[in-house]
CSV table of C-alpha atoms in Angstrom, one decimal:
chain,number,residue,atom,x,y,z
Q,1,UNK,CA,-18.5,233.3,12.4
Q,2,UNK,CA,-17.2,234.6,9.4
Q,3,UNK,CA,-20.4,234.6,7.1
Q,4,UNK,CA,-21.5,237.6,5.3
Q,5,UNK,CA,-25.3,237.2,6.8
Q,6,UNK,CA,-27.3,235.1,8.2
Q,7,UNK,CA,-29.0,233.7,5.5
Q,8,UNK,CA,-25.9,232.5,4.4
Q,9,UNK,CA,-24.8,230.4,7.7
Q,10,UNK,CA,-28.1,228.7,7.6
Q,11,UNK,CA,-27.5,227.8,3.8
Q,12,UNK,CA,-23.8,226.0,4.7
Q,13,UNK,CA,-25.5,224.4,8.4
Q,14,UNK,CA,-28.3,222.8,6.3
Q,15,UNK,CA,-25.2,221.8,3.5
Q,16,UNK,CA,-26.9,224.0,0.8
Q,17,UNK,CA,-30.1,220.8,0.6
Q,18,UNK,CA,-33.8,221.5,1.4
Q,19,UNK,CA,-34.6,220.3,4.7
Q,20,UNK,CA,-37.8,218.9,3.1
Q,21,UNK,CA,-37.6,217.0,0.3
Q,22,UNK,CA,-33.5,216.1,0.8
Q,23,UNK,CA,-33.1,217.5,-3.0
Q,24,UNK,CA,-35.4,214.8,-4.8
Q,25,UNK,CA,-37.0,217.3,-6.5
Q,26,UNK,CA,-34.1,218.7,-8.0
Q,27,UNK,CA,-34.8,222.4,-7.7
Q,28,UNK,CA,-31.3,224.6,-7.5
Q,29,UNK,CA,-33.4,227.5,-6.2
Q,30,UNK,CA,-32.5,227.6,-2.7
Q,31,UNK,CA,-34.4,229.7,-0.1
Q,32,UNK,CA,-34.4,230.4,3.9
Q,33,UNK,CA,-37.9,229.6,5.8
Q,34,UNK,CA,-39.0,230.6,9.1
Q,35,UNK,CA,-40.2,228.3,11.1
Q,36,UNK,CA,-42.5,230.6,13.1
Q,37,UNK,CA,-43.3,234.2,11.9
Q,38,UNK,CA,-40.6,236.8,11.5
Q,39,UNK,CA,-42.5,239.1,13.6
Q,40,UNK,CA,-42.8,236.0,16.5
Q,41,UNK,CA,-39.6,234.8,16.0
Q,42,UNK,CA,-37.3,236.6,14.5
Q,43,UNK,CA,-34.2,236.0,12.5
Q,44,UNK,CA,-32.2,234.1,14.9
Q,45,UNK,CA,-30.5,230.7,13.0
Q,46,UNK,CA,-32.4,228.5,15.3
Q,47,UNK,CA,-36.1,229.9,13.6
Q,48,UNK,CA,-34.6,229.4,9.8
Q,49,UNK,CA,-34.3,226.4,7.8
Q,50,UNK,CA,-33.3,225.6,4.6
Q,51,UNK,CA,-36.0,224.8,1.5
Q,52,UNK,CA,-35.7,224.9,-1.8
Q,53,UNK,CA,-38.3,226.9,-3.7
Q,54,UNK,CA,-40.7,224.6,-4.5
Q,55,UNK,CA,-41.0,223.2,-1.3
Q,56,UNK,CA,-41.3,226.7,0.1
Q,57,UNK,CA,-44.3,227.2,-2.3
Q,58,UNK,CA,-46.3,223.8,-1.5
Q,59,UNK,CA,-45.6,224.4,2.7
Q,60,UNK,CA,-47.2,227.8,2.4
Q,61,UNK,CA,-49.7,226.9,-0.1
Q,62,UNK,CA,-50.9,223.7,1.7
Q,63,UNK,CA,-50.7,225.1,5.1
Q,64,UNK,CA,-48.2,222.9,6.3
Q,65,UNK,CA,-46.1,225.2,8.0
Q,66,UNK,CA,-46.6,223.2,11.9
Q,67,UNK,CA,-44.1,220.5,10.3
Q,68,UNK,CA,-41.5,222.3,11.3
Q,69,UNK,CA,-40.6,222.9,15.0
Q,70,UNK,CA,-37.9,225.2,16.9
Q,71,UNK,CA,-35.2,222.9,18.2
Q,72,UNK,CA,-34.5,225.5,21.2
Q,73,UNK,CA,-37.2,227.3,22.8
Q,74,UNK,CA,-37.1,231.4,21.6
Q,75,UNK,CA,-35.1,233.4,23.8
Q,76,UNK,CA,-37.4,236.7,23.7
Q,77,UNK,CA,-39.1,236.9,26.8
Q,78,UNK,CA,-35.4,236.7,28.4
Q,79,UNK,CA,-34.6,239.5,25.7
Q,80,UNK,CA,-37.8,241.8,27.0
Q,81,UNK,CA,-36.6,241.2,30.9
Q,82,UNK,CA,-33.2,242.1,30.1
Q,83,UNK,CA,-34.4,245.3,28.1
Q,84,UNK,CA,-37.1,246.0,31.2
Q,85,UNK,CA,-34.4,245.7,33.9
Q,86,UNK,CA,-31.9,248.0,32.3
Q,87,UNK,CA,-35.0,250.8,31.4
Q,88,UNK,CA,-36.0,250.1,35.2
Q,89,UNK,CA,-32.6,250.7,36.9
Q,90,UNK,CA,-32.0,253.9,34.3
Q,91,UNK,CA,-35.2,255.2,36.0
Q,92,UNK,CA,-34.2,254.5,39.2
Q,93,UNK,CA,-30.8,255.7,38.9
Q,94,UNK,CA,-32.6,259.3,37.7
Q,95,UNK,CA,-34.3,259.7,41.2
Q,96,UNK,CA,-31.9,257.7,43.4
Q,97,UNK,CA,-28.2,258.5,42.2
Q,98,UNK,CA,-26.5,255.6,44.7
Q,99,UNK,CA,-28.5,252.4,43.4
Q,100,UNK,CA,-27.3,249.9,42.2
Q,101,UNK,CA,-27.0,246.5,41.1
Q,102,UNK,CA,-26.5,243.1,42.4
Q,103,UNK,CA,-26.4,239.3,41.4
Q,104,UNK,CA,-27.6,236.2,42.7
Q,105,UNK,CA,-24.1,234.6,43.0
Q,106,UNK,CA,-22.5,237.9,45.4
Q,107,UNK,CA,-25.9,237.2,47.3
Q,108,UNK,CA,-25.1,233.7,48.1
Q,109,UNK,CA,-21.6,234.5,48.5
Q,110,UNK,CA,-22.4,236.5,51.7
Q,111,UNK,CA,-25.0,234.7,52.9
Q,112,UNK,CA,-22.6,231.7,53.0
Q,113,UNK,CA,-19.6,233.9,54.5
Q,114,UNK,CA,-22.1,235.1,57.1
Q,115,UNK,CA,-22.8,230.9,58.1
Q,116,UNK,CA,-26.6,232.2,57.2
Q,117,UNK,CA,-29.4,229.8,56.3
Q,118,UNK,CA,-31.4,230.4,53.2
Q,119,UNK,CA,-34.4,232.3,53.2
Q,120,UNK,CA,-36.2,235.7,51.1
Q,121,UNK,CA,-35.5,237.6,54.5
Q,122,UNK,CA,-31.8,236.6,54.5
Q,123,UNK,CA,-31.2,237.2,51.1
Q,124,UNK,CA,-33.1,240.8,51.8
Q,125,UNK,CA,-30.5,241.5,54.6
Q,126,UNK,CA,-27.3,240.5,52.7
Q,127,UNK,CA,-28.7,243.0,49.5
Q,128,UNK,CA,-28.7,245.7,51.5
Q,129,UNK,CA,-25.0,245.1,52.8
Q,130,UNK,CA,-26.3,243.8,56.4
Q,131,UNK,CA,-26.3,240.7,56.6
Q,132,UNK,CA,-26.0,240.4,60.2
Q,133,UNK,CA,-28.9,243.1,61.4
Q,134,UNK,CA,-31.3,241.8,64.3
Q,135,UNK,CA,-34.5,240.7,62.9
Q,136,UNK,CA,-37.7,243.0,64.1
Q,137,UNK,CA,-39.5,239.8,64.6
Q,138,UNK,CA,-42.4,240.9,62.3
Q,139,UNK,CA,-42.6,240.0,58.6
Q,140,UNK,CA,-45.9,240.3,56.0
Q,141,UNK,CA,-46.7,238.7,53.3
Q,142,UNK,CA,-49.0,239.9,50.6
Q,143,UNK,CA,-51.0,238.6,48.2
Q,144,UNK,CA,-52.6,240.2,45.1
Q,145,UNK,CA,-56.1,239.0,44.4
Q,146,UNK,CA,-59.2,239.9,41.5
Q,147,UNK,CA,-61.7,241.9,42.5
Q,148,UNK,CA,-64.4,240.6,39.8
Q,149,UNK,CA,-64.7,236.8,37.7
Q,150,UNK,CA,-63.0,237.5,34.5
Q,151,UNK,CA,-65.9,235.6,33.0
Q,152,UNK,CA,-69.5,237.5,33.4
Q,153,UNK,CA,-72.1,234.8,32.6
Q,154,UNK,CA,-71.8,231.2,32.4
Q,155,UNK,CA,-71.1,228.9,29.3
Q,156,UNK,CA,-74.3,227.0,29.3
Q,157,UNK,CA,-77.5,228.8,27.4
Q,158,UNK,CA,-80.3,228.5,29.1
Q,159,UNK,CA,-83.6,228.0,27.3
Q,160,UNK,CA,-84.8,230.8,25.9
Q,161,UNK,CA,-81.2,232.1,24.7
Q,162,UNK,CA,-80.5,233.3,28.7
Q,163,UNK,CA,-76.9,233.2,29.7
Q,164,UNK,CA,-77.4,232.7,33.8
Q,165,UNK,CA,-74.3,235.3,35.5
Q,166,UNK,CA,-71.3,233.9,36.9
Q,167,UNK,CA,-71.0,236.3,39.7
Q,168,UNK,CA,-72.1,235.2,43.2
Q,169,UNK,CA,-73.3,237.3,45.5
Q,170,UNK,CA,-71.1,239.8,47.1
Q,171,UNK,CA,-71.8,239.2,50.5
Q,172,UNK,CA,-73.3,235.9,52.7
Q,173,UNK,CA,-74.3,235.8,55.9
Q,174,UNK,CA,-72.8,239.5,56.0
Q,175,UNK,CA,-69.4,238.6,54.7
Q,176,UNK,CA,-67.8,238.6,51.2
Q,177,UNK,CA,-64.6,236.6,49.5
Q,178,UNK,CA,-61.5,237.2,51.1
Q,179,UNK,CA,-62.4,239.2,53.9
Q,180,UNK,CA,-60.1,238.7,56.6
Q,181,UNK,CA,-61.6,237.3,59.7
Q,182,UNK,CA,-60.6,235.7,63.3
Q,183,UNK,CA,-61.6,231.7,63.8
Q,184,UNK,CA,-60.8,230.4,67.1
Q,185,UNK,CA,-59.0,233.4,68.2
Q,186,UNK,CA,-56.8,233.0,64.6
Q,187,UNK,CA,-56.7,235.4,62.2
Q,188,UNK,CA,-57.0,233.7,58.3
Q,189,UNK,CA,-58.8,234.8,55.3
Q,190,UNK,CA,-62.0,233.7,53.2
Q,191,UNK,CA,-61.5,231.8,50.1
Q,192,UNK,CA,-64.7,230.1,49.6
Q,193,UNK,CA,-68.2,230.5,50.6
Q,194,UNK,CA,-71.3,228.5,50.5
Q,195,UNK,CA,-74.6,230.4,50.4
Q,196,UNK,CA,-75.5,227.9,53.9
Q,197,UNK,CA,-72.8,230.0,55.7
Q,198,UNK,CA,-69.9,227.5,55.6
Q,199,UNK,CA,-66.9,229.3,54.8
Q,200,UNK,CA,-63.5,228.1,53.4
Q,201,UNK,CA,-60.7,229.5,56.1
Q,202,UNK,CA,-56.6,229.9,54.6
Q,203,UNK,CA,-53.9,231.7,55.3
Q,204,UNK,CA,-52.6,233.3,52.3
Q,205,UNK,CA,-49.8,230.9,51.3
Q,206,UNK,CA,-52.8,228.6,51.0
Q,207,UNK,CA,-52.1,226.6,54.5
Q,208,UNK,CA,-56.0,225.6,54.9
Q,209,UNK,CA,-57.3,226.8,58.4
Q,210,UNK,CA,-60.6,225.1,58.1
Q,211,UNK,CA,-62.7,223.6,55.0
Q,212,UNK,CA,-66.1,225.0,56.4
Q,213,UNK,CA,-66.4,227.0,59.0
Q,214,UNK,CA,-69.5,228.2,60.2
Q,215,UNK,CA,-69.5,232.1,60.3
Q,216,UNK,CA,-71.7,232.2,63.3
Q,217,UNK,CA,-68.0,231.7,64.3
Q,218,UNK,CA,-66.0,234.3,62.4
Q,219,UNK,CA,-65.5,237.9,63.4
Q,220,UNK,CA,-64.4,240.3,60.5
Q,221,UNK,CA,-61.2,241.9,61.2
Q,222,UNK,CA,-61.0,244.2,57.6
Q,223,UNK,CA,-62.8,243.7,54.8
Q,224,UNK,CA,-61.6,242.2,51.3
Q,225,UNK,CA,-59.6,244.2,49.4
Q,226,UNK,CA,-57.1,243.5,46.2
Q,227,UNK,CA,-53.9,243.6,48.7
Q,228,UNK,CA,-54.0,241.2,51.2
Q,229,UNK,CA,-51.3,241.8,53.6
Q,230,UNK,CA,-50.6,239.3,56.7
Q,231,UNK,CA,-49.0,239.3,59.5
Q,232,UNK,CA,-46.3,237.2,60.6
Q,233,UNK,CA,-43.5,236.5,63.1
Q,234,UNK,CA,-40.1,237.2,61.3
Q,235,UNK,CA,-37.6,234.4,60.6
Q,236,UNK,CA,-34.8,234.3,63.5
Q,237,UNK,CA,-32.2,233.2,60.5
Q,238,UNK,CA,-30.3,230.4,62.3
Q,239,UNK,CA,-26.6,229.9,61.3
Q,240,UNK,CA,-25.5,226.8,60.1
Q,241,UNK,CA,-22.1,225.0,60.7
Q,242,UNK,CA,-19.6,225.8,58.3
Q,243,UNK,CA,-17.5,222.6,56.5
């Protein structure tokens, strides 16, 4: 914009007066402040103001830094994905030279030129330049889940300076969390259990099957594991009328 730095372009948006005390205190010593950490946010204009250095003394001194708040949220995560995605595709493009990359927009565009309805599976189809293949009728979803309590032991102290653990039992009534099972010749997956055998039933986009089920009615199909993978029937994709 025509500024020799950045420092100065802050100085001339803030019209060379401290932000703080509006020049009352009549100090000509004019400084740039960040309003979170250098290291958290950077030097972007947005994360500087303008104090003089007095006030820049007493803010720091006093601890009164959390006056001050960022107008626009940072923009560093988007930074990091943008800087991930490029290392990622240079990788990729190493082992497989014909990949490449595509946008949102030239997904939609052929999904609409196509008269396809919106949907993951549709928008799976028209990446990969065929947008009108037959579906195989079959789709799975999977789900990612912990395989221990990120807490050990509960927060209460028992007498005696005892901390009780927060880890139930691996298995009740012969069956552990998120075991995959059949209820009423449906298959779903265990997401709660009560040590009286009555299990919590879902499907893994959390569509409950039943609140508590008795397991003297489930049969185990696999046992848990950190992927769950189920098994669907696939999306036909209906067209839709074009205006």
């Amino acid at each position: 914009m025509g500024f020799w730095n950045v420092r100065e372009y802050v100085l001339y948006r803030d019209n060379h007066t401290c932000q703080y005390c509006k020049g009352k205190k009549k100090d000509p010593v004019l400084q740039v402040h960040h309003i979170e950490s250098r290291k958290t946010g950077g030097d972007s204009p947005d994360n500087l103001i303008t104090l003089c250095k007095t006030c820049h003394h007493e803010i720091h001194e006093k601890g009164l830094e959390h006056i001050f708040q960022r107008k626009r949220p940072p923009m560093r995560d988007a930074s990091q994905m943008t800087a991930m995605r490029w290392a990622m595709f240079s990788r990729i493009r190493e082992k497989y030279s014909h990949a490449n990359i595509t946008y949102g927009y030239i997904t939609k565009c052929i999904r609409i030129a196509n008269g396809l309805s919106k949907s993951h599976m549709v928008d799976a189809r028209c990446i990969s330049g065929n947008p009108l293949a037959k579906p195989s009728g079959t789709v799975y979803l999977l789900k990612f889940v912990r395989k221990n309590n990120r807490q050990l032991h509960k927060a209460t102290i028992l007498k005696g300076g005892k901390r009780k653990s927060n880890k139930a039992p691996r298995f009740v009534k012969g069956f552990q969390l998120f075991d995959k099972v059949v209820y009423e010749r449906k298959e779903c997956f265990i997401f709660g259990r009560r040590s009286s055998g009555y299990f919590d039933l879902r499907l893994l986009d959390g569509t409950k099957v039943h609140a508590s089920a008795s397991w003297k009615k489930l049969k185990r199909v696999e046992h848990a594991s950190t992927l769950l993978i189920e098994r669907r029937k696939g999306d036909s994709s209906p067209t839709f009328a074009l205006a």
